[in-house]
mmCIF file of C-alpha atoms in Angstrom:
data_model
loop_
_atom_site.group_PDB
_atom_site.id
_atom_site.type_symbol
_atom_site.label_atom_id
_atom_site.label_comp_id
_atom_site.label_asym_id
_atom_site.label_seq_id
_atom_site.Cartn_x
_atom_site.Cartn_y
_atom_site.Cartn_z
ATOM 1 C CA UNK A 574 -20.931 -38.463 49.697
ATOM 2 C CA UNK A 575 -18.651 -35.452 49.956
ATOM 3 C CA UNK A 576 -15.279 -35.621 48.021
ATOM 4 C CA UNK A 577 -11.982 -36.849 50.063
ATOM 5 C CA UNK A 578 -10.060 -33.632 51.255
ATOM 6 C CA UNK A 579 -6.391 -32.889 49.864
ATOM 7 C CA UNK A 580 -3.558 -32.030 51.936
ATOM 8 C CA UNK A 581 -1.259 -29.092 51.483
ATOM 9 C CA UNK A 582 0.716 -31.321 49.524
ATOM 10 C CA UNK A 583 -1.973 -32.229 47.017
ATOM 11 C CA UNK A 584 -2.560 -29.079 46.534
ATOM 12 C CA UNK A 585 0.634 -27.651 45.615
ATOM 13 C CA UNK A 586 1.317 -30.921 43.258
ATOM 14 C CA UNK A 587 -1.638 -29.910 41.220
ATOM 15 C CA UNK A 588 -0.396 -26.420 40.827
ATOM 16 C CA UNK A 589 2.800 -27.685 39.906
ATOM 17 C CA UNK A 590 1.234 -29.534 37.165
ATOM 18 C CA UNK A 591 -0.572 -26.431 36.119
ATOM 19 C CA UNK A 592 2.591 -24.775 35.836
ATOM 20 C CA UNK A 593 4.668 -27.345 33.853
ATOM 21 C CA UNK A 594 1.755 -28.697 31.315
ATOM 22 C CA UNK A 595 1.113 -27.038 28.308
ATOM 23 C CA UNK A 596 -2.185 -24.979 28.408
ATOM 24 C CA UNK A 597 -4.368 -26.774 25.295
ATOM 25 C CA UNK A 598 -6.834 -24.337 23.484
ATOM 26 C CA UNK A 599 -10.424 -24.815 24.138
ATOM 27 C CA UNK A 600 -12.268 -27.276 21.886
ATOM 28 C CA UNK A 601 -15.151 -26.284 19.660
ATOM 29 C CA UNK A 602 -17.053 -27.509 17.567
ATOM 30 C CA UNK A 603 -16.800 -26.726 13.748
ATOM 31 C CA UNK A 604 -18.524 -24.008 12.910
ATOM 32 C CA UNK A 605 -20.897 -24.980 9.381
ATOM 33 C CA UNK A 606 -20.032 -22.611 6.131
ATOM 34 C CA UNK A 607 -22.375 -20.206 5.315
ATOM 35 C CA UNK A 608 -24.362 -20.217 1.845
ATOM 36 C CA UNK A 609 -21.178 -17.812 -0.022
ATOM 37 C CA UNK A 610 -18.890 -20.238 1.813
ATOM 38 C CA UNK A 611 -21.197 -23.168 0.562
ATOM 39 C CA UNK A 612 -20.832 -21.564 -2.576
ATOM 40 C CA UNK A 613 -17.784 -20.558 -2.944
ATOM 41 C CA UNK A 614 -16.702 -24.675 -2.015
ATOM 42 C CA UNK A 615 -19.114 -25.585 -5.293
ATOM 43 C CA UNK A 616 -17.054 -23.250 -7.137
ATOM 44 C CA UNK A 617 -13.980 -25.069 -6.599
ATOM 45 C CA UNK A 618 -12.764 -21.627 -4.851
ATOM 46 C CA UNK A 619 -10.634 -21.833 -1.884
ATOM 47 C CA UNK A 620 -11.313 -18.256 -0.547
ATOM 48 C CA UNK A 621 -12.758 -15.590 -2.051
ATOM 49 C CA UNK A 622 -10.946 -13.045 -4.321
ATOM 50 C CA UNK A 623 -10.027 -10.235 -2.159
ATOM 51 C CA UNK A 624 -10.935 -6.657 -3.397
ATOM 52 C CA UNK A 625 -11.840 -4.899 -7.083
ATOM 53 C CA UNK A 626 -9.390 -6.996 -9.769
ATOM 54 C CA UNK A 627 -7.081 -4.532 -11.743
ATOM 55 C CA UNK A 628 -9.584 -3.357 -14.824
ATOM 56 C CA UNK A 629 -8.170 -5.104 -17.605
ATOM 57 C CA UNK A 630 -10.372 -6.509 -20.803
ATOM 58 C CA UNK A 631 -11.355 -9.324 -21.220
ATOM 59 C CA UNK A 632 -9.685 -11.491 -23.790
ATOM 60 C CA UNK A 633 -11.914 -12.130 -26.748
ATOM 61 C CA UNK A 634 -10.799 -15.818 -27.202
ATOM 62 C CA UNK A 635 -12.605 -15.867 -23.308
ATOM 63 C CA UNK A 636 -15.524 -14.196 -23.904
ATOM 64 C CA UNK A 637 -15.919 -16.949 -27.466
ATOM 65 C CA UNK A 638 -15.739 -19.880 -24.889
ATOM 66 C CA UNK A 639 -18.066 -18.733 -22.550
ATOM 67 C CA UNK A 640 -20.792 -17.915 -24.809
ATOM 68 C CA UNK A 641 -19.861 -21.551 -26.741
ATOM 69 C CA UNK A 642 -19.712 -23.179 -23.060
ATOM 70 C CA UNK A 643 -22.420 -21.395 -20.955
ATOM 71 C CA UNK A 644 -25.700 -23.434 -21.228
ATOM 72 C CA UNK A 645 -28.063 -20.681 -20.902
ATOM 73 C CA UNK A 646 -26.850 -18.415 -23.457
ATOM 74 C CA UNK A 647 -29.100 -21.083 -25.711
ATOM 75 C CA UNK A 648 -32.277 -19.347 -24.213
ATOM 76 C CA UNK A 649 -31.647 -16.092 -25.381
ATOM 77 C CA UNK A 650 -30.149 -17.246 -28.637
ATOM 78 C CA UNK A 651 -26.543 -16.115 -28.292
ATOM 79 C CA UNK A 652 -24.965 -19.516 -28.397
ATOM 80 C CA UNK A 653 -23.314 -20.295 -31.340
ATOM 81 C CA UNK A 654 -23.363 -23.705 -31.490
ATOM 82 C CA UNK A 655 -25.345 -25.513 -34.020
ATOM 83 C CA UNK A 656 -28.866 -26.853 -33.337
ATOM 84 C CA UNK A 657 -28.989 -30.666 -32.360
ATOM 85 C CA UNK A 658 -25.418 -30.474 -31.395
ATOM 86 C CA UNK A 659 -24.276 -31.297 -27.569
ATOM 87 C CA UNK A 660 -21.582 -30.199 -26.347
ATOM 88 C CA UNK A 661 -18.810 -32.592 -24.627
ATOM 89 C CA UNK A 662 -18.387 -32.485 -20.828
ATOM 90 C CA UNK A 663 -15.321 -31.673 -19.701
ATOM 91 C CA UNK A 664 -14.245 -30.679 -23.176
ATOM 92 C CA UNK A 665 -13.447 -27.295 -25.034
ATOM 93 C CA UNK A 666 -14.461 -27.951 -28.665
ATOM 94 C CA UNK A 667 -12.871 -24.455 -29.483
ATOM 95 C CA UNK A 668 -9.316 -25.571 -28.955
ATOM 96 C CA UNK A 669 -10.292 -29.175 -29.540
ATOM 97 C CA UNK A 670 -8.838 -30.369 -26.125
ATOM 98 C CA UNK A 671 -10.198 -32.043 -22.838
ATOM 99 C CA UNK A 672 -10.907 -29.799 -19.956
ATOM 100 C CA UNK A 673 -13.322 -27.697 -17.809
ATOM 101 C CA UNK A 674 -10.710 -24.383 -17.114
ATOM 102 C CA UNK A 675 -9.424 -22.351 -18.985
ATOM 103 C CA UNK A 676 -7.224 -19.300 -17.761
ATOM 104 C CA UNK A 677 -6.085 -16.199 -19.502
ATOM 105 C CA UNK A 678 -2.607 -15.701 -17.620
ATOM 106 C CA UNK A 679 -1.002 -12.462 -18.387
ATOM 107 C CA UNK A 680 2.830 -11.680 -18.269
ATOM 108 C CA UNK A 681 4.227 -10.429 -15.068
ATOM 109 C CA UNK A 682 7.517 -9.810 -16.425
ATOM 110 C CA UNK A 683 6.448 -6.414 -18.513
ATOM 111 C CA UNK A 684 6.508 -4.004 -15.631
ATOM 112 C CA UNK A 685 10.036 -4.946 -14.797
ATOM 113 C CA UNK A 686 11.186 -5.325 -17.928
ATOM 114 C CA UNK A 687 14.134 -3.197 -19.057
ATOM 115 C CA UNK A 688 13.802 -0.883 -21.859
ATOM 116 C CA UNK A 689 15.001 -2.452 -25.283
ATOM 117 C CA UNK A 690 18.129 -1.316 -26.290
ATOM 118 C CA UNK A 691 18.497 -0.522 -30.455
ATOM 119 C CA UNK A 692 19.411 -3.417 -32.733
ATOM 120 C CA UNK A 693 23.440 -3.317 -32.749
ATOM 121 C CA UNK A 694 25.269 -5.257 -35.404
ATOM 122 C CA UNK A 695 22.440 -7.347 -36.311
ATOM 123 C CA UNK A 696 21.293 -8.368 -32.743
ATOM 124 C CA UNK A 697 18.131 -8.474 -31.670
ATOM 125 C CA UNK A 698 16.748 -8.435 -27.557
ATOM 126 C CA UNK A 699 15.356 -10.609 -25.647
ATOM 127 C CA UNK A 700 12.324 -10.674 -23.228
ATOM 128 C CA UNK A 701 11.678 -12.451 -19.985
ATOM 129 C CA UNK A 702 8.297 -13.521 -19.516
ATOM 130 C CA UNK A 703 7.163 -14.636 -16.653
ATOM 131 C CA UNK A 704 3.629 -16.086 -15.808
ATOM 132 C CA UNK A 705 2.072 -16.757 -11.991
ATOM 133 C CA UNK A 706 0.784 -20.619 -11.917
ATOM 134 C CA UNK A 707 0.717 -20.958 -8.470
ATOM 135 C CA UNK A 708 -3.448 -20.863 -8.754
ATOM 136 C CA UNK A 709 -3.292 -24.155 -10.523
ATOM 137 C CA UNK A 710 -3.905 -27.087 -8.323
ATOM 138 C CA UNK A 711 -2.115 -30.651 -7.965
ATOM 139 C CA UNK A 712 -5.128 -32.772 -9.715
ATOM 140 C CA UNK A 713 -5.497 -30.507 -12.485
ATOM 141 C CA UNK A 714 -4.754 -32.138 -15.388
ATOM 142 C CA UNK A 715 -3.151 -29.953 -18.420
ATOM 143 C CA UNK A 716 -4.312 -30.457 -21.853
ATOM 144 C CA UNK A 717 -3.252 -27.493 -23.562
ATOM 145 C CA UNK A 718 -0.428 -24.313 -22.919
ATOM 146 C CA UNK A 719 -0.457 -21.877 -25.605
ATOM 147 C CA UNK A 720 1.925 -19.442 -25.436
ATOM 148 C CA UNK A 721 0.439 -16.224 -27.423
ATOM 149 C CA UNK A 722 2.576 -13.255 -28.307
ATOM 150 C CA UNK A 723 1.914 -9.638 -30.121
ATOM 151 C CA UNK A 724 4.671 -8.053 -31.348
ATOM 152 C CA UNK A 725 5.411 -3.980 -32.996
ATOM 153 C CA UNK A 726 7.150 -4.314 -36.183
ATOM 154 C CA UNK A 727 9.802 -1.130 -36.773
ATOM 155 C CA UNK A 728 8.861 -1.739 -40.443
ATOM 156 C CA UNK A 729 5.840 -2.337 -42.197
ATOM 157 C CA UNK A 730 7.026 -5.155 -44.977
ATOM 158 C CA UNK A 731 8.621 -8.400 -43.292
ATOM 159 C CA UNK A 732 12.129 -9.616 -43.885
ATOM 160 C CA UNK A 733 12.292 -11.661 -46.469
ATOM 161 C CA UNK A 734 12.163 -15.201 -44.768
ATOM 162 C CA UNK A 735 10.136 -13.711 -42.319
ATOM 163 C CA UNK A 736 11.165 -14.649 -38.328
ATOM 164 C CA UNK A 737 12.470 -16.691 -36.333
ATOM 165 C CA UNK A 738 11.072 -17.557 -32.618
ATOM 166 C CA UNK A 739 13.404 -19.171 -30.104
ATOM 167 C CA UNK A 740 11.936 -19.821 -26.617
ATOM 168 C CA UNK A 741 14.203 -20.885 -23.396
ATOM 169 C CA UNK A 742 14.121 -21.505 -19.495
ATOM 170 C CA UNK A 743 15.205 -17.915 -18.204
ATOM 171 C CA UNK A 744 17.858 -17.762 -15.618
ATOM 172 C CA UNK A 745 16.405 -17.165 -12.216
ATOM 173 C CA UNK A 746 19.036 -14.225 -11.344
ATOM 174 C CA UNK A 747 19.129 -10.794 -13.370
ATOM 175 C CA UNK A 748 21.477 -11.200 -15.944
ATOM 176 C CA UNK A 749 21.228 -14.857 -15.477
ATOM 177 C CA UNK A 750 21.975 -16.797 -19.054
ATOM 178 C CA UNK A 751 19.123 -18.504 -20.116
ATOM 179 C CA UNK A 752 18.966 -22.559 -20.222
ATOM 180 C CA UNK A 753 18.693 -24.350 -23.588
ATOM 181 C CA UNK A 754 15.889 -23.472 -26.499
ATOM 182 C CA UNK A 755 12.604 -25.509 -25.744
ATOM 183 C CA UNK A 756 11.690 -24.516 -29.271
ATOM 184 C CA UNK A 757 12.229 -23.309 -32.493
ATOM 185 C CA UNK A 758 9.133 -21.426 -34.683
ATOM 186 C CA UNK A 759 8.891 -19.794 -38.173
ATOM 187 C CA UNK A 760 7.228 -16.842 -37.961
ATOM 188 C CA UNK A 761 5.933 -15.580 -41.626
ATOM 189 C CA UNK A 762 4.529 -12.086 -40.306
ATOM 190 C CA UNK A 763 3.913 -10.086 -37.205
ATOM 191 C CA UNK A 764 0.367 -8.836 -37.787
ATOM 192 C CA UNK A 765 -1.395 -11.606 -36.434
ATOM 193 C CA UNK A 766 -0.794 -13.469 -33.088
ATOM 194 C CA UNK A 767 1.881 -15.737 -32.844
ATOM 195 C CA UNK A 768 1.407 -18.512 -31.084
ATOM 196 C CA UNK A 769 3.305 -21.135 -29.365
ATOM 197 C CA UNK A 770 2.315 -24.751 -28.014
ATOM 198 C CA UNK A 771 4.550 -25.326 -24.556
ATOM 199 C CA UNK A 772 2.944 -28.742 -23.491
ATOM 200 C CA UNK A 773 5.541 -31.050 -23.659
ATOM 201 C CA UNK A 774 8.230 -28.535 -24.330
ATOM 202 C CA UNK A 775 8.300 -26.056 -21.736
ATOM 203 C CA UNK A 776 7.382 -29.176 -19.412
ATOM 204 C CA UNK A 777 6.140 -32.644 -19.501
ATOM 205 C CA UNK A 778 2.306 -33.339 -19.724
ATOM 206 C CA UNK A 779 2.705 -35.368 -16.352
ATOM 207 C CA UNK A 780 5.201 -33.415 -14.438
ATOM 208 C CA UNK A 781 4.010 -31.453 -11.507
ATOM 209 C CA UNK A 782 3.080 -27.465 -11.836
ATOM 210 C CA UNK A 783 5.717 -24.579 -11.416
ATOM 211 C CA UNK A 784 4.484 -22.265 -9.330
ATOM 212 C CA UNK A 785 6.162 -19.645 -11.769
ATOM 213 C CA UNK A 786 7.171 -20.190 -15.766
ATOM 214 C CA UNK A 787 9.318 -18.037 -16.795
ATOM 215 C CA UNK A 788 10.754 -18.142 -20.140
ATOM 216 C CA UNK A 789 13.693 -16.228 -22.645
ATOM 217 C CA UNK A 790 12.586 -15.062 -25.693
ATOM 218 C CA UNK A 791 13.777 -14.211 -28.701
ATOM 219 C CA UNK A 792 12.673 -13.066 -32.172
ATOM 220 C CA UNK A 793 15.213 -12.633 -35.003
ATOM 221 C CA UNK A 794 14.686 -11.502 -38.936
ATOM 222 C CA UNK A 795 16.372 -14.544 -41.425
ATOM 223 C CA UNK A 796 17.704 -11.085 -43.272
ATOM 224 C CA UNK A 797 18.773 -7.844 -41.972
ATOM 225 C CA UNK A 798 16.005 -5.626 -40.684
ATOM 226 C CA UNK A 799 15.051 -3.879 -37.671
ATOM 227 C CA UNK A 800 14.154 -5.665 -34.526
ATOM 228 C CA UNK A 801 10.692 -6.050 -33.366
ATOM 229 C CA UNK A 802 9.226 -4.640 -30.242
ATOM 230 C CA UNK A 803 7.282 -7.439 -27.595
ATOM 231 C CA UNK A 804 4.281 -5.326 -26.787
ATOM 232 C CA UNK A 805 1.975 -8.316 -25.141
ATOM 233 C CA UNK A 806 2.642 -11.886 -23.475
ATOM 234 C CA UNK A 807 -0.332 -14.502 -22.315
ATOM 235 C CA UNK A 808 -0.558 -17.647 -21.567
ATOM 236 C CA UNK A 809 -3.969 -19.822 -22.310
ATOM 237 C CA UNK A 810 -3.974 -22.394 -20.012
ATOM 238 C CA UNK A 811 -6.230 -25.404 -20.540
ATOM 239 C CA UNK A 812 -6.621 -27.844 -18.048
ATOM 240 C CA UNK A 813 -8.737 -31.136 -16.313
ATOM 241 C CA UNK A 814 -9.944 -31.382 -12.832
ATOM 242 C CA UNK A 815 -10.917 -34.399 -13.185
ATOM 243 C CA UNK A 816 -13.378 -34.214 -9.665
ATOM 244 C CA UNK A 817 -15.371 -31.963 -11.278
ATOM 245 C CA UNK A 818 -16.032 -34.110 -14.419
ATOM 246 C CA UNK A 819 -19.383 -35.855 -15.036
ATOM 247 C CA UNK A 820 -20.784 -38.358 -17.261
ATOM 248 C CA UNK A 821 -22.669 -37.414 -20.385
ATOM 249 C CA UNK A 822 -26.372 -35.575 -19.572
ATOM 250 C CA UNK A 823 -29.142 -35.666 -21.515
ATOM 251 C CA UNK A 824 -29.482 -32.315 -23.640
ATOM 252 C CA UNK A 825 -31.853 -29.935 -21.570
ATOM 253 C CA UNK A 826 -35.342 -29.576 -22.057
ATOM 254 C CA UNK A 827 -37.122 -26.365 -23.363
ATOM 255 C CA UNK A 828 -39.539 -26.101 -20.665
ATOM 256 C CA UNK A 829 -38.947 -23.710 -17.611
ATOM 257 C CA UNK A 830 -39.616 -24.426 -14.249
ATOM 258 C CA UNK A 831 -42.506 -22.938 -12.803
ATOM 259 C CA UNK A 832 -42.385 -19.767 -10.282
ATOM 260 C CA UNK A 833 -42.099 -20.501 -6.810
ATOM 261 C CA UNK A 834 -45.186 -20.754 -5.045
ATOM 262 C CA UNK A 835 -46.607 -22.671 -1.633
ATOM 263 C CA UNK A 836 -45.842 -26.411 -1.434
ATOM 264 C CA UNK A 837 -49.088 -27.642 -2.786
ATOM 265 C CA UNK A 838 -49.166 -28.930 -6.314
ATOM 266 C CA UNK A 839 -47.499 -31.641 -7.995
ATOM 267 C CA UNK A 840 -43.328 -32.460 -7.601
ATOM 268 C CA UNK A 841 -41.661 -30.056 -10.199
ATOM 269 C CA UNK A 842 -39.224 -27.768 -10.634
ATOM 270 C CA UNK A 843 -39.797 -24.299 -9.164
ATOM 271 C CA UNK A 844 -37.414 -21.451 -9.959
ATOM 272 C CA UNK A 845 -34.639 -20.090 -8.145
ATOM 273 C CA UNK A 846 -32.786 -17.467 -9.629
ATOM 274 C CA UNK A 847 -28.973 -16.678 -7.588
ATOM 275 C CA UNK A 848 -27.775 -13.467 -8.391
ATOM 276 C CA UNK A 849 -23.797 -12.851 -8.212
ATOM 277 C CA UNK A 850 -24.854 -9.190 -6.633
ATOM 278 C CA UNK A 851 -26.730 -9.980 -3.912
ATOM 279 C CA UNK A 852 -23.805 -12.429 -2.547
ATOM 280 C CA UNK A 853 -21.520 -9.686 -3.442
ATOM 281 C CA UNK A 854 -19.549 -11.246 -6.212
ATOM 282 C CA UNK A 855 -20.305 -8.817 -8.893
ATOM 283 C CA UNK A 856 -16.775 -7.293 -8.496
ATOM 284 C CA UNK A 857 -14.891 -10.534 -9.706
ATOM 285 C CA UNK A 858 -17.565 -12.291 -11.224
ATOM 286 C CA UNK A 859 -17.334 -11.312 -14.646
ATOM 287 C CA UNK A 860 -20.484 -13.499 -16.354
ATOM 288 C CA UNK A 861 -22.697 -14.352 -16.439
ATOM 289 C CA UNK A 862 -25.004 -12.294 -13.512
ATOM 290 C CA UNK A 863 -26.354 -15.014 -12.069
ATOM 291 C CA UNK A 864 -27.705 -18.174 -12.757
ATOM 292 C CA UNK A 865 -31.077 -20.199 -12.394
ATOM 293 C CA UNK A 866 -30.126 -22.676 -9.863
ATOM 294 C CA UNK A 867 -33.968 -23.639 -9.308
ATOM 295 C CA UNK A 868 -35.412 -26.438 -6.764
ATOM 296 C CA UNK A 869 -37.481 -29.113 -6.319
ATOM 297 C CA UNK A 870 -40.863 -29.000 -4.425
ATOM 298 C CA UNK A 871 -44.487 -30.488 -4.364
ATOM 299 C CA UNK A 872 -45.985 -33.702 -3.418
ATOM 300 C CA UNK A 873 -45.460 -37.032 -4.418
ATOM 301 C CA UNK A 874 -48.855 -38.724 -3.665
ATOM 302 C CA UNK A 875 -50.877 -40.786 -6.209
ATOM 303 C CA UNK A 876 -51.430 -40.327 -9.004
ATOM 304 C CA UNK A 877 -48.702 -38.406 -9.100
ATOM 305 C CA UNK A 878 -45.350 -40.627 -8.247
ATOM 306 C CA UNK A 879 -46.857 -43.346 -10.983
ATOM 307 C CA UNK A 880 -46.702 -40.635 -13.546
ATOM 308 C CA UNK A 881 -43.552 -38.673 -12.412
ATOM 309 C CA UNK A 882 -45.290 -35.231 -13.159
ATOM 310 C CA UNK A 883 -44.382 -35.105 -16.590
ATOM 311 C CA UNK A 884 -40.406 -35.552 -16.247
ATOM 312 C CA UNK A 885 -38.684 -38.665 -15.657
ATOM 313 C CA UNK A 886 -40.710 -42.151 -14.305
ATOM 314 C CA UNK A 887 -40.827 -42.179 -10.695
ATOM 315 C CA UNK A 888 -38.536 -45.131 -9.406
ATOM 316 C CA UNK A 889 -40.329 -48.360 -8.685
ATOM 317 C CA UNK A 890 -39.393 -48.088 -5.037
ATOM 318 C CA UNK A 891 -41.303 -44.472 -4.861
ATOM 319 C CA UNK A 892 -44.327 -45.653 -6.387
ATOM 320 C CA UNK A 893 -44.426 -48.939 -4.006
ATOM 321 C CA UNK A 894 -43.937 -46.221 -0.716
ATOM 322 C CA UNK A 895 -46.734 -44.506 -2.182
ATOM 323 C CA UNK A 896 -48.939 -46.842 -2.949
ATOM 324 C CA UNK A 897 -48.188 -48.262 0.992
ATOM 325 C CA UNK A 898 -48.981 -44.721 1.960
ATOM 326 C CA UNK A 899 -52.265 -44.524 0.210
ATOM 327 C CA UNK A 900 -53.241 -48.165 1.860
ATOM 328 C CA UNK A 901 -51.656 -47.679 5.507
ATOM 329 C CA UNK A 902 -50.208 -43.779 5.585
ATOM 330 C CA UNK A 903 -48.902 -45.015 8.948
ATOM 331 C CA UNK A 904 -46.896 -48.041 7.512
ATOM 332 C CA UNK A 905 -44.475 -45.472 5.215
ATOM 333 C CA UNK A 906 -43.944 -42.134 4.659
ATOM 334 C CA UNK A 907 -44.404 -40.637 0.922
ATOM 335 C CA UNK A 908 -41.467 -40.401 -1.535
ATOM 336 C CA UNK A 909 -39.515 -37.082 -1.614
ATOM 337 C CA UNK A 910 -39.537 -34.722 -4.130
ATOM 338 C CA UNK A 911 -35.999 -34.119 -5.236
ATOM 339 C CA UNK A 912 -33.636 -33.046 -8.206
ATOM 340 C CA UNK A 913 -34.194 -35.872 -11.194
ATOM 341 C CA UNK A 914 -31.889 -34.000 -13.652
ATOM 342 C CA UNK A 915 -28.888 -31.290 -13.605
ATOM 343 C CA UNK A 916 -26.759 -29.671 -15.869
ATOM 344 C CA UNK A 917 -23.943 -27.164 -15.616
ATOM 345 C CA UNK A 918 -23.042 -23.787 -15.562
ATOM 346 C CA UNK A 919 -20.360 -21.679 -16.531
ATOM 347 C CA UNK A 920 -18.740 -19.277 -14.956
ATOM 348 C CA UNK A 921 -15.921 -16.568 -16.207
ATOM 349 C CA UNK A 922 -14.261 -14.495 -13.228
ATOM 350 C CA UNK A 923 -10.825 -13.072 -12.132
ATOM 351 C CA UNK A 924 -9.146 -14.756 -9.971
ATOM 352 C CA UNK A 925 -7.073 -13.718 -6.862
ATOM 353 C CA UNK A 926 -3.896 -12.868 -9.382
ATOM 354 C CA UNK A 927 -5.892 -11.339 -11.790
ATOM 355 C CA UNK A 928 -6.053 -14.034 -14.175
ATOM 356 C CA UNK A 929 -9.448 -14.277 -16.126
ATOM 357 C CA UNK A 930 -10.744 -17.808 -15.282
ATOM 358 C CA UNK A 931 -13.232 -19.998 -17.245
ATOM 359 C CA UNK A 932 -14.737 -22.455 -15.432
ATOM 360 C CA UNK A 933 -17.298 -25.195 -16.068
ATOM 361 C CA UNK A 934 -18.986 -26.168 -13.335
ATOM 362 C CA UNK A 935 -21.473 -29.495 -13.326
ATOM 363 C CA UNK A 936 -25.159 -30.249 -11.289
ATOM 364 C CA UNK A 937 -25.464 -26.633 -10.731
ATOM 365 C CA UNK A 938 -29.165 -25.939 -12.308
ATOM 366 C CA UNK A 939 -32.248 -28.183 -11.590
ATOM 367 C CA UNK A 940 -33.466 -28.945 -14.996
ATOM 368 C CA UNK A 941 -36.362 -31.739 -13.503
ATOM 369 C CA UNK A 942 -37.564 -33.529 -10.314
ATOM 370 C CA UNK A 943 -38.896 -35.994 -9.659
ATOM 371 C CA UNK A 944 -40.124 -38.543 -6.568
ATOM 372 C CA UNK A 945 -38.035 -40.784 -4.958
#
């Protein structure tokens, strides 16, 4: 049946309508990530970090924790941790605090700092630090801020009495006066770091994140000397996403998987190695290479799902599907082989603000399979 005719009028109403709604954007569907989008999700990345980072090294406390963190530096021996012993999740037995990232944060402060004027009367300057948070995220939990400091003594002996560290909200304006001291610190000598704790005294353990700190400091002899010179600022940040936190694994096994091959053979692990080049992450990425993610492939047919291929049992309900499969292989379908066992890796990297990132991440490597 052909469609009723419109008038003139019917026509012009409809272009009226045209004219007066609001145009809505064509609909489509969502478009799936790719696998460096896929990636870059299990990461815990929002985006990835745009161009080369600024060459800076890499702090040594950072490159400890990684080689004390990283699960696969045990295979080539360069983990020092001592045999038998397994490491925490979601804890940093360095610093002896919970978490699973740790950021090196420089000072941002130090280009625009003004030049230090010469100790008058006994004075001393002070220094504005100032330190970019605005990577952290809302469910991040902190568990430790260190405040670390490296200082240029004019003269070689100390004061008697040594120092004195005072540490204060800095004004937001130039020439701003600084709020009241969050702390007070003795300082006996200026060879070695000086460090500061700030959790609960630059801000409360359950308080939300700055997206800038920015802090007054100042360092004063208990006797007349000359002042000191700040010549480097960090902050080592040490916090708990708590979503990427896992229950205890088993330690992992010696064995390694097996080279990829065809899918015959029994249900084991075959392996996969990822490498940080070929996705084009080598420029940020700063360890390890890449990573042996593996996977899980092979049959799960009797014998093998009652013997579970040398890894862990098969689960009652895969051994009764294949057992109904050997008897009727119309009635059910075999078990699957899939990934029994995981563990994590971990992965040091700058970050979009040039902040050298440690970063545990868990059920990253395929350690066994099994049917299910």
């Amino acid at each position: 049946m052909p469609p009723p005719q419109q008038g003139p009028c019917g026509h012009h109403l409809l272009l009226l309508l045209a004219l007066l709604l609001p145009s809505l954007p064509p609909t489509r569907a969502p478009v799936p990530p790719g696998p460096a989008a896929s990636l870059l999700q299990a990461l815990g990345l929002r985006d990835e970090p745009q161009g080369a980072p600024r060459l800076r090294p890499v702090p040594p406390v950072m490159w400890r924790l990684f080689r004390r963190r990283d699960p696969q530096e045990t295979r080539s021996g360069s983990r020092r941790t001592s045999p038998g012993v397994t490491l925490q999740p979601c804890h940093v037995e360095e610093l002896g605090v919970a978490g699973n990232i740790v950021r090196h944060i420089p000072d941002r402060g130090a280009p625009t700092r003004a030049s230090e004027p010469a100790s008058a009367a006994g004075h001393c300057p002070e220094w504005t630090v100032v330190f970019d948070l605005s990577a952290v995220e809302p469910a991040e939990r902190p568990s430790r801020a260190r405040l670390e400091l490296r200082f240029a003594a004019a003269a070689a002996a100390a004061p008697e009495g040594g120092w004195e560290l005072s540490v204060a909200q800095a004004g937001q304006g130039a020439g701003a006066d600084p709020g009241p001291v969050l702390l007070r610190q003795l300082v006996p000598a200026l060879g070695p770091p000086v460090r500061a704790e700030l959790l609960g005294a630059a801000w409360a353990r359950n308080a939300s994140w700055p997206r800038s700190l920015r802090l007054a400091l100042a360092l004063r002899p208990r006797a007349p000397a000359a002042c000191a010179r700040l010549a480097e600022a960090s902050l080592l940040l040490v916090t708990l996403d708590p979503r990427l936190c896992h229950p205890l694994a088993r330690p992992r096994r010696d064995a390694e998987p097996v080279l990829g091959g065809g899918p015959g053979g029994a249900c084991r692990a075959r392996r996969l190695y990822v490498s940080f080049r070929e996705v084009g992450w080598h420029r940020w990425v700063i360890a390890p290479r890449g990573f042996l993610a593996n996977y899980c492939q092979g049959q799960c047919a009797l014998p093998v799902a009652l013997s579970g291929s040398g890894g862990p049992p098969a689960l009652n309900h895969a051994v009764l599907r294949a057992l109904m499969h050997a008897a009727a292989p119309g009635a059910a379908d075999l078990p699957c082989c899939v990934p029994a066992r995981l563990s994590p890796i971990s992965v040091l990297f700058f970050d979009n603000s040039d902040n050298v990132v440690l970063r545990q991440y868990e059920d990253m490597v395929v350690d066994e399979c099994g049917c299910r």
